[in-house]
GROMACS .gro file of C-alpha atoms in nm:
model
  401
    1MET     CA    1   2.261   3.550   0.464
    2SER     CA    2   2.640   3.577   0.441
    3ASN     CA    3   2.882   3.288   0.475
    4HIS     CA    4   2.987   3.424   0.814
    5GLU     CA    5   2.627   3.415   0.938
    6ILE     CA    6   2.586   3.060   0.804
    7ASP     CA    7   2.898   2.960   0.998
    8THR     CA    8   2.749   3.105   1.314
    9VAL     CA    9   2.408   2.937   1.295
   10LEU     CA   10   2.557   2.602   1.199
   11ALA     CA   11   2.798   2.624   1.491
   12GLU     CA   12   2.507   2.694   1.726
   13LEU     CA   13   2.310   2.396   1.597
   14SER     CA   14   2.618   2.175   1.612
   15GLY     CA   15   2.643   2.245   1.984
   16GLN     CA   16   2.290   2.110   2.033
   17CYS     CA   17   2.350   1.766   1.882
   18PRO     CA   18   2.548   1.462   2.003
   19ALA     CA   19   2.926   1.493   1.975
   20GLU     CA   20   2.952   1.213   1.719
   21ALA     CA   21   2.719   1.400   1.482
   22ARG     CA   22   2.895   1.738   1.495
   23PRO     CA   23   3.141   1.678   1.208
   24VAL     CA   24   2.849   1.672   0.965
   25PHE     CA   25   2.792   2.043   1.028
   26GLU     CA   26   3.141   2.111   0.900
   27GLN     CA   27   3.039   1.924   0.585
   28PHE     CA   28   2.730   2.140   0.555
   29GLU     CA   29   2.944   2.453   0.575
   30SER     CA   30   3.211   2.344   0.330
   31LEU     CA   31   2.964   2.212   0.071
   32TYR     CA   32   2.754   2.528   0.101
   33GLU     CA   33   3.055   2.753   0.049
   34ALA     CA   34   3.170   2.543  -0.247
   35LYS     CA   35   2.815   2.553  -0.389
   36LEU     CA   36   2.813   2.176  -0.429
   37TRP     CA   37   2.436   2.159  -0.406
   38HIS     CA   38   2.386   1.796  -0.505
   39GLN     CA   39   2.644   1.671  -0.257
   40LEU     CA   40   2.497   1.897   0.011
   41THR     CA   41   2.152   1.753  -0.055
   42LEU     CA   42   2.280   1.398  -0.012
   43VAL     CA   43   2.447   1.480   0.319
   44LEU     CA   44   2.135   1.658   0.443
   45LYS     CA   45   1.912   1.364   0.346
   46GLN     CA   46   2.141   1.128   0.536
   47PHE     CA   47   2.142   1.352   0.842
   48PHE     CA   48   1.763   1.398   0.842
   49ALA     CA   49   1.726   1.019   0.831
   50GLU     CA   50   1.937   0.971   1.145
   51ASP     CA   51   1.822   0.989   1.506
   52ALA     CA   52   2.093   1.245   1.577
   53SER     CA   53   1.892   1.507   1.388
   54ALA     CA   54   1.589   1.467   1.616
   55GLY     CA   55   1.484   1.802   1.759
   56LEU     CA   56   1.706   1.995   1.517
   57ARG     CA   57   1.536   1.937   1.183
   58LEU     CA   58   1.299   2.232   1.191
   59LYS     CA   59   1.571   2.468   1.312
   60LEU     CA   60   1.806   2.342   1.042
   61TYR     CA   61   1.538   2.395   0.782
   62ASP     CA   62   1.461   2.746   0.908
   63VAL     CA   63   1.814   2.882   0.928
   64PHE     CA   64   1.992   2.678   0.663
   65VAL     CA   65   1.790   2.480   0.408
   66SER     CA   66   1.544   2.762   0.344
   67ARG     CA   67   1.835   2.982   0.227
   68PHE     CA   68   1.907   2.784  -0.089
   69ILE     CA   69   1.578   2.625  -0.195
   70ASP     CA   70   1.630   2.755  -0.548
   71LYS     CA   71   1.957   2.563  -0.577
   72VAL     CA   72   1.848   2.207  -0.496
   73ASN     CA   73   1.584   1.957  -0.607
   74GLN     CA   74   1.242   2.104  -0.536
   75LEU     CA   75   1.092   1.778  -0.403
   76ASP     CA   76   1.387   1.730  -0.169
   77VAL     CA   77   1.320   2.075  -0.023
   78VAL     CA   78   0.958   1.978   0.048
   79ASP     CA   79   1.071   1.650   0.204
   80PHE     CA   80   1.317   1.831   0.431
   81LEU     CA   81   1.032   2.047   0.554
   82LEU     CA   82   0.799   1.749   0.599
   83ALA     CA   83   1.062   1.560   0.799
   84ALA     CA   84   1.100   1.869   1.019
   85LEU     CA   85   0.725   1.915   1.065
   86ALA     CA   86   0.686   1.548   1.162
   87GLU     CA   87   0.852   1.644   1.491
   88ASP     CA   88   0.669   1.970   1.544
   89GLY     CA   89   0.360   2.011   1.330
   90ARG     CA   90   0.184   2.284   1.524
   91ASP     CA   91   0.241   2.536   1.246
   92SER     CA   92   0.239   2.292   0.955
   93LEU     CA   93  -0.015   2.470   0.736
   94ASN     CA   94   0.170   2.801   0.769
   95TYR     CA   95   0.507   2.647   0.680
   96LEU     CA   96   0.363   2.462   0.381
   97SER     CA   97   0.185   2.775   0.260
   98GLN     CA   98   0.499   2.984   0.291
   99LEU     CA   99   0.708   2.736   0.095
  100ARG     CA  100   0.445   2.714  -0.176
  101GLU     CA  101   0.441   3.092  -0.206
  102ARG     CA  102   0.819   3.104  -0.231
  103PHE     CA  103   0.807   2.858  -0.520
  104THR     CA  104   0.543   3.076  -0.687
  105VAL     CA  105   0.769   3.381  -0.652
  106LEU     CA  106   1.065   3.189  -0.795
  107ASP     CA  107   0.857   3.084  -1.097
  108LYS     CA  108   0.749   3.444  -1.160
  109GLU     CA  109   1.107   3.563  -1.139
  110MET     CA  110   1.212   3.290  -1.381
  111GLU     CA  111   0.934   3.387  -1.621
  112GLN     CA  112   1.028   3.753  -1.607
  113SER     CA  113   1.391   3.675  -1.676
  114ARG     CA  114   1.276   3.452  -1.964
  115ASN     CA  115   1.508   3.180  -1.844
  116SER     CA  116   1.326   2.885  -1.994
  117GLY     CA  117   1.619   2.656  -1.922
  118LEU     CA  118   1.516   2.625  -1.557
  119SER     CA  119   1.244   2.392  -1.436
  120ASP     CA  120   0.933   2.534  -1.275
  121HIS     CA  121   0.812   2.423  -0.933
  122ARG     CA  122   0.474   2.271  -1.024
  123ASP     CA  123   0.574   1.928  -0.890
  124ALA     CA  124   0.676   2.072  -0.556
  125GLN     CA  125   0.355   2.270  -0.533
  126LEU     CA  126   0.151   1.957  -0.606
  127LEU     CA  127   0.335   1.773  -0.331
  128ILE     CA  128   0.277   2.062  -0.091
  129ASP     CA  129  -0.095   2.063  -0.173
  130LEU     CA  130  -0.117   1.688  -0.109
  131GLU     CA  131   0.063   1.721   0.222
  132THR     CA  132  -0.170   2.008   0.313
  133CYS     CA  133  -0.456   1.760   0.261
  134ARG     CA  134  -0.281   1.522   0.498
  135VAL     CA  135  -0.258   1.789   0.769
  136HIS     CA  136  -0.633   1.859   0.741
  137LEU     CA  137  -0.713   1.487   0.763
  138LEU     CA  138  -0.487   1.434   1.064
  139ARG     CA  139  -0.664   1.723   1.236
  140GLY     CA  140  -1.000   1.563   1.172
  141GLU     CA  141  -1.095   1.822   0.908
  142LEU     CA  142  -1.215   1.555   0.664
  143ALA     CA  143  -1.434   1.782   0.451
  144GLN     CA  144  -1.154   2.032   0.391
  145GLY     CA  145  -0.902   1.762   0.319
  146LYS     CA  146  -1.132   1.577   0.080
  147ASP     CA  147  -1.234   1.895  -0.106
  148LEU     CA  148  -0.870   1.980  -0.174
  149LEU     CA  149  -0.796   1.619  -0.270
  150ASN     CA  150  -1.085   1.624  -0.518
  151GLU     CA  151  -0.942   1.939  -0.676
  152LEU     CA  152  -0.598   1.783  -0.713
  153GLU     CA  153  -0.699   1.439  -0.837
  154PRO     CA  154  -0.790   1.532  -1.200
  155THR     CA  155  -0.460   1.715  -1.243
  156ILE     CA  156  -0.256   1.430  -1.099
  157MET     CA  157  -0.436   1.161  -1.299
  158SER     CA  158  -0.402   1.364  -1.618
  159LEU     CA  159  -0.030   1.415  -1.564
  160ARG     CA  160   0.018   1.049  -1.477
  161ASP     CA  161  -0.167   0.911  -1.778
  162HIS     CA  162  -0.139   1.164  -2.057
  163SER     CA  163   0.130   1.420  -1.996
  164LYS     CA  164   0.463   1.418  -2.177
  165ARG     CA  165   0.609   1.551  -1.853
  166LYS     CA  166   0.680   1.250  -1.633
  167LEU     CA  167   0.514   1.282  -1.294
  168PRO     CA  168   0.762   1.197  -1.015
  169LEU     CA  169   0.692   0.877  -0.824
  170ARG     CA  170   0.716   1.077  -0.502
  171ILE     CA  171   0.395   1.263  -0.589
  172MET     CA  172   0.204   0.942  -0.662
  173ASN     CA  173   0.335   0.803  -0.334
  174SER     CA  174   0.193   1.100  -0.145
  175PHE     CA  175  -0.133   1.089  -0.342
  176TYR     CA  176  -0.204   0.725  -0.256
  177SER     CA  177  -0.089   0.774   0.102
  178VAL     CA  178  -0.323   1.069   0.159
  179ASN     CA  179  -0.611   0.883  -0.007
  180SER     CA  180  -0.557   0.581   0.215
  181LEU     CA  181  -0.555   0.808   0.522
  182TYR     CA  182  -0.888   0.959   0.419
  183PHE     CA  183  -1.049   0.620   0.357
  184LYS     CA  184  -0.914   0.492   0.688
  185ARG     CA  185  -1.084   0.781   0.865
  186LYS     CA  186  -1.407   0.703   0.677
  187GLU     CA  187  -1.374   0.327   0.751
  188ASP     CA  188  -1.402   0.249   0.380
  189PHE     CA  189  -1.215  -0.081   0.396
  190ASN     CA  190  -1.213  -0.155   0.023
  191SER     CA  191  -1.075   0.184  -0.082
  192PHE     CA  192  -0.827   0.195   0.206
  193TYR     CA  193  -0.697  -0.148   0.108
  194SER     CA  194  -0.650  -0.070  -0.262
  195ASN     CA  195  -0.495   0.274  -0.205
  196SER     CA  196  -0.258   0.141   0.061
  197LEU     CA  197  -0.131  -0.131  -0.174
  198LEU     CA  198  -0.078   0.134  -0.443
  199TYR     CA  199   0.106   0.346  -0.187
  200LEU     CA  200   0.335   0.053  -0.101
  201SER     CA  201   0.405  -0.003  -0.470
  202THR     CA  202   0.537   0.353  -0.502
  203LEU     CA  203   0.780   0.341  -0.209
  204GLU     CA  204   1.139   0.420  -0.300
  205SER     CA  205   1.413   0.176  -0.205
  206ASP     CA  206   1.660   0.445  -0.098
  207ALA     CA  207   1.683   0.425   0.281
  208THR     CA  208   1.723   0.804   0.309
  209SER     CA  209   1.420   0.888   0.095
  210ALA     CA  210   1.112   1.043   0.248
  211SER     CA  211   0.885   0.761   0.137
  212ALA     CA  212   1.121   0.502   0.281
  213ARG     CA  213   1.123   0.682   0.617
  214GLN     CA  214   0.744   0.650   0.622
  215GLN     CA  215   0.789   0.274   0.655
  216GLU     CA  216   0.870   0.331   1.023
  217GLY     CA  217   0.494   0.288   1.073
  218SER     CA  218   0.487  -0.031   0.868
  219GLU     CA  219   0.367  -0.245   1.160
  220SER     CA  220   0.063  -0.024   1.209
  221LEU     CA  221  -0.003  -0.013   0.834
  222ALA     CA  222   0.031  -0.391   0.802
  223TYR     CA  223  -0.220  -0.441   1.085
  224ASP     CA  224  -0.465  -0.193   0.931
  225LEU     CA  225  -0.429  -0.361   0.591
  226ALA     CA  226  -0.496  -0.704   0.742
  227ILE     CA  227  -0.813  -0.578   0.914
  228ALA     CA  228  -0.924  -0.406   0.591
  229ALA     CA  229  -0.865  -0.728   0.395
  230LEU     CA  230  -1.084  -0.917   0.640
  231LEU     CA  231  -1.365  -0.661   0.640
  232GLY     CA  232  -1.357  -0.538   0.280
  233ASP     CA  233  -1.657  -0.679   0.094
  234LYS     CA  234  -1.463  -0.664  -0.236
  235VAL     CA  235  -1.139  -0.818  -0.109
  236TYR     CA  236  -1.118  -1.191  -0.173
  237ASN     CA  237  -0.755  -1.234  -0.276
  238PHE     CA  238  -0.535  -1.240   0.032
  239ALA     CA  239  -0.214  -1.387  -0.106
  240GLU     CA  240  -0.119  -1.050  -0.257
  241LEU     CA  241  -0.117  -0.897   0.090
  242LEU     CA  242   0.050  -1.194   0.261
  243ASN     CA  243   0.331  -1.183   0.003
  244ASN     CA  244   0.387  -0.809   0.045
  245PRO     CA  245   0.707  -0.723   0.241
  246VAL     CA  246   0.508  -0.494   0.472
  247MET     CA  247   0.361  -0.805   0.638
  248ASP     CA  248   0.708  -0.906   0.758
  249SER     CA  249   0.662  -0.646   1.033
  250LEU     CA  250   0.392  -0.870   1.186
  251ARG     CA  251   0.562  -1.207   1.147
  252GLY     CA  252   0.736  -1.355   1.447
  253LYS     CA  253   0.526  -1.150   1.692
  254ASP     CA  254   0.291  -1.348   1.911
  255LYS     CA  255   0.028  -1.074   1.930
  256TYR     CA  256  -0.026  -1.091   1.554
  257ALA     CA  257  -0.005  -1.469   1.506
  258TRP     CA  258  -0.384  -1.507   1.513
  259LEU     CA  259  -0.428  -1.238   1.247
  260LEU     CA  260  -0.181  -1.397   1.007
  261GLN     CA  261  -0.341  -1.737   1.071
  262MET     CA  262  -0.683  -1.590   0.990
  263LEU     CA  263  -0.559  -1.445   0.658
  264GLN     CA  264  -0.382  -1.769   0.574
  265SER     CA  265  -0.692  -1.976   0.649
  266LEU     CA  266  -0.899  -1.750   0.421
  267THR     CA  267  -0.642  -1.790   0.144
  268GLN     CA  268  -0.657  -2.169   0.177
  269GLY     CA  269  -1.030  -2.184   0.240
  270ASP     CA  270  -0.958  -2.366   0.566
  271PHE     CA  271  -1.285  -2.336   0.757
  272ASP     CA  272  -1.171  -2.512   1.074
  273LYS     CA  273  -0.852  -2.310   1.116
  274PHE     CA  274  -1.041  -1.986   1.054
  275ASN     CA  275  -1.304  -2.081   1.309
  276GLU     CA  276  -1.028  -2.150   1.561
  277SER     CA  277  -0.871  -1.808   1.509
  278ILE     CA  278  -1.198  -1.618   1.516
  279SER     CA  279  -1.315  -1.789   1.833
  280LYS     CA  280  -1.001  -1.692   2.023
  281GLN     CA  281  -0.966  -1.328   1.918
  282MET     CA  282  -1.306  -1.203   1.810
  283GLN     CA  283  -1.400  -1.024   2.131
  284GLN     CA  284  -1.057  -0.860   2.164
  285VAL     CA  285  -1.101  -0.670   1.836
  286PRO     CA  286  -1.435  -0.484   1.849
  287VAL     CA  287  -1.446  -0.403   1.477
  288LEU     CA  288  -1.420  -0.775   1.395
  289ALA     CA  289  -1.676  -0.869   1.659
  290ALA     CA  290  -1.919  -0.620   1.504
  291ASN     CA  291  -1.877  -0.793   1.166
  292GLU     CA  292  -1.877  -1.158   1.276
  293THR     CA  293  -2.166  -1.257   1.048
  294PHE     CA  294  -1.990  -1.108   0.744
  295LEU     CA  295  -1.661  -1.281   0.832
  296ARG     CA  296  -1.829  -1.618   0.859
  297GLN     CA  297  -1.989  -1.564   0.519
  298LYS     CA  298  -1.648  -1.471   0.380
  299ILE     CA  299  -1.481  -1.794   0.493
  300CYS     CA  300  -1.771  -1.990   0.342
  301LEU     CA  301  -1.715  -1.814   0.009
  302MET     CA  302  -1.340  -1.876   0.018
  303THR     CA  303  -1.393  -2.241   0.116
  304LEU     CA  304  -1.623  -2.282  -0.183
  305VAL     CA  305  -1.369  -2.122  -0.420
  306GLU     CA  306  -1.081  -2.328  -0.281
  307SER     CA  307  -1.275  -2.653  -0.304
  308ILE     CA  308  -1.335  -2.583  -0.674
  309PHE     CA  309  -0.979  -2.468  -0.736
  310SER     CA  310  -0.817  -2.770  -0.572
  311SER     CA  311  -1.040  -3.024  -0.745
  312SER     CA  312  -1.053  -3.146  -1.103
  313VAL     CA  313  -1.429  -3.185  -1.070
  314ARG     CA  314  -1.636  -2.893  -1.198
  315VAL     CA  315  -1.976  -3.029  -1.099
  316LEU     CA  316  -2.043  -3.004  -0.726
  317THR     CA  317  -2.345  -3.127  -0.537
  318PHE     CA  318  -2.521  -2.909  -0.283
  319SER     CA  319  -2.444  -3.165  -0.015
  320ALA     CA  320  -2.069  -3.158  -0.090
  321ILE     CA  321  -2.065  -2.777  -0.071
  322ALA     CA  322  -2.268  -2.784   0.252
  323GLU     CA  323  -2.020  -3.026   0.408
  324ALA     CA  324  -1.717  -2.817   0.308
  325THR     CA  325  -1.866  -2.486   0.422
  326HIS     CA  326  -2.045  -2.616   0.733
  327LEU     CA  327  -2.374  -2.477   0.603
  328ASP     CA  328  -2.721  -2.623   0.584
  329VAL     CA  329  -2.804  -2.760   0.239
  330ASN     CA  330  -3.085  -2.504   0.213
  331ASP     CA  331  -2.828  -2.220   0.236
  332VAL     CA  332  -2.599  -2.348  -0.039
  333GLU     CA  333  -2.787  -2.195  -0.332
  334HIS     CA  334  -2.769  -1.848  -0.175
  335LEU     CA  335  -2.394  -1.892  -0.112
  336VAL     CA  336  -2.330  -1.990  -0.476
  337MET     CA  337  -2.543  -1.700  -0.604
  338LYS     CA  338  -2.344  -1.465  -0.379
  339SER     CA  339  -2.012  -1.596  -0.514
  340ILE     CA  340  -2.135  -1.547  -0.871
  341SER     CA  341  -2.256  -1.192  -0.802
  342LEU     CA  342  -1.914  -1.107  -0.652
  343GLY     CA  343  -1.739  -1.238  -0.962
  344LEU     CA  344  -1.560  -1.514  -0.772
  345LEU     CA  345  -1.685  -1.778  -1.010
  346LYS     CA  346  -1.919  -1.839  -1.303
  347GLY     CA  347  -2.147  -2.133  -1.342
  348VAL     CA  348  -2.498  -2.276  -1.361
  349ILE     CA  349  -2.715  -2.381  -1.068
  350ASP     CA  350  -2.947  -2.677  -1.118
  351GLN     CA  351  -3.187  -2.641  -0.829
  352VAL     CA  352  -3.385  -2.952  -0.917
  353SER     CA  353  -3.081  -3.183  -0.927
  354GLN     CA  354  -2.911  -2.978  -0.655
  355VAL     CA  355  -2.580  -2.949  -0.840
  356VAL     CA  356  -2.362  -2.657  -0.946
  357THR     CA  357  -2.165  -2.667  -1.270
  358VAL     CA  358  -1.867  -2.427  -1.249
  359THR     CA  359  -1.726  -2.289  -1.575
  360TRP     CA  360  -1.477  -2.030  -1.443
  361VAL     CA  361  -1.300  -1.933  -1.121
  362GLN     CA  362  -1.158  -1.584  -1.063
  363PRO     CA  363  -0.779  -1.575  -1.124
  364ARG     CA  364  -0.580  -1.502  -0.812
  365ILE     CA  365  -0.235  -1.505  -0.661
  366ILE     CA  366  -0.165  -1.844  -0.506
  367ASN     CA  367   0.076  -1.961  -0.237
  368ALA     CA  368   0.326  -2.247  -0.239
  369ASP     CA  369   0.073  -2.505  -0.112
  370GLN     CA  370  -0.175  -2.411  -0.383
  371ILE     CA  371   0.098  -2.427  -0.647
  372ALA     CA  372   0.179  -2.780  -0.527
  373LYS     CA  373  -0.188  -2.877  -0.561
  374MET     CA  374  -0.194  -2.735  -0.914
  375ARG     CA  375   0.121  -2.929  -1.000
  376ASP     CA  376  -0.036  -3.252  -0.874
  377ARG     CA  377  -0.344  -3.187  -1.084
  378LEU     CA  378  -0.133  -3.124  -1.395
  379VAL     CA  379   0.069  -3.443  -1.334
  380ASN     CA  380  -0.253  -3.637  -1.286
  381TRP     CA  381  -0.400  -3.483  -1.603
  382GLN     CA  382  -0.085  -3.576  -1.796
  383GLU     CA  383  -0.109  -3.935  -1.673
  384GLN     CA  384  -0.476  -3.954  -1.770
  385VAL     CA  385  -0.400  -3.819  -2.119
  386ALA     CA  386  -0.116  -4.071  -2.161
  387THR     CA  387  -0.342  -4.357  -2.050
  388LEU     CA  388  -0.620  -4.247  -2.283
  389SER     CA  389  -0.375  -4.212  -2.572
  390THR     CA  390  -0.248  -4.566  -2.513
  391GLU     CA  391  -0.603  -4.705  -2.501
  392ILE     CA  392  -0.699  -4.527  -2.823
  393GLU     CA  393  -0.389  -4.654  -3.001
  394LYS     CA  394  -0.447  -5.009  -2.874
  395ASN     CA  395  -0.818  -5.034  -2.949
  396GLY     CA  396  -0.814  -4.834  -3.268
  397LYS     CA  397  -0.571  -5.050  -3.468
  398PRO     CA  398  -0.843  -5.264  -3.632
  399ILE     CA  399  -1.020  -4.950  -3.752
  400TRP     CA  400  -0.704  -4.782  -3.882
  401VAL     CA  401  -0.591  -5.097  -4.063
   0.00000   0.00000   0.00000
């Protein structure tokens, strides 16, 4: 396409956007003509991130971006297409396939010209394949999406762990995001939870980046993560989630206050507060109502762990555990055995004496209140050591002399 034709199509698109956004099209034209590809990419990323580009992204990709994909960062090209398809995804698979094929052709041309100084497009093709998985999953084609994901996973893990070629963070971001989508569809709460946290850890801070734009759905993701944390039978550390910035999207909103209170009460092992939250909201969230028995067992486990953590005593009677967890004394042994099998604690149960001797509690992230309790215990321990030291020095003088 000639410069004159580029001028024409950009002018047409400019007429379709708000007046305040039209000057950016003049930037597109001047940067394109000057072949300032990096600067052009930055301006395009900024424009695609703005509301003014709504409804124009796919057209802009078709008539403009697709003309110089060999000149700019390959992952940025894919992200431009993905941002465009987010508005109109009816032909997503075809667009993704076409772009992948174009990258294949470019690599063949590069190989034939023996220009080894240029980078290949394997990273972009990996990203396209991952996003193709996402399209299948969003369409309910779980088997197709999972089959492709299974094919890609060994390659991605190998490149991440063993390759000298550094795998871009953007690919890992997409990988974890697609995995979490699959596990959400399968209602695998444990896997959804872990993959979603990994996805959040790979988000880029740049406000114009593709991964950052995905945070627009952070409220929905935060809610889904909270539900997964409650229902995951391997999730017993909630402070990590509560401290994650994604949860800020729920704070200050009345409709989520009960959910945050429930997570907080689990973290603190606060049986009464948890019972208050669950009683008010249980029937409004069917998936929680269907798992009420499991949730009540979970708060008992967390109450047991917290009672051990916050106390300097490592020998607990069955009656003390029963009182803290609101269980019958006859159910205490099963609760302790369950906590040991889950790896929450280690210890010995003396059924005859009805006591539990705890030797280890699973390390976990703690909140400010729990840190204060730990500080008080350390201060108390220091005072006890000082007192004992004084007594030994006082009473041991006759022996030492």
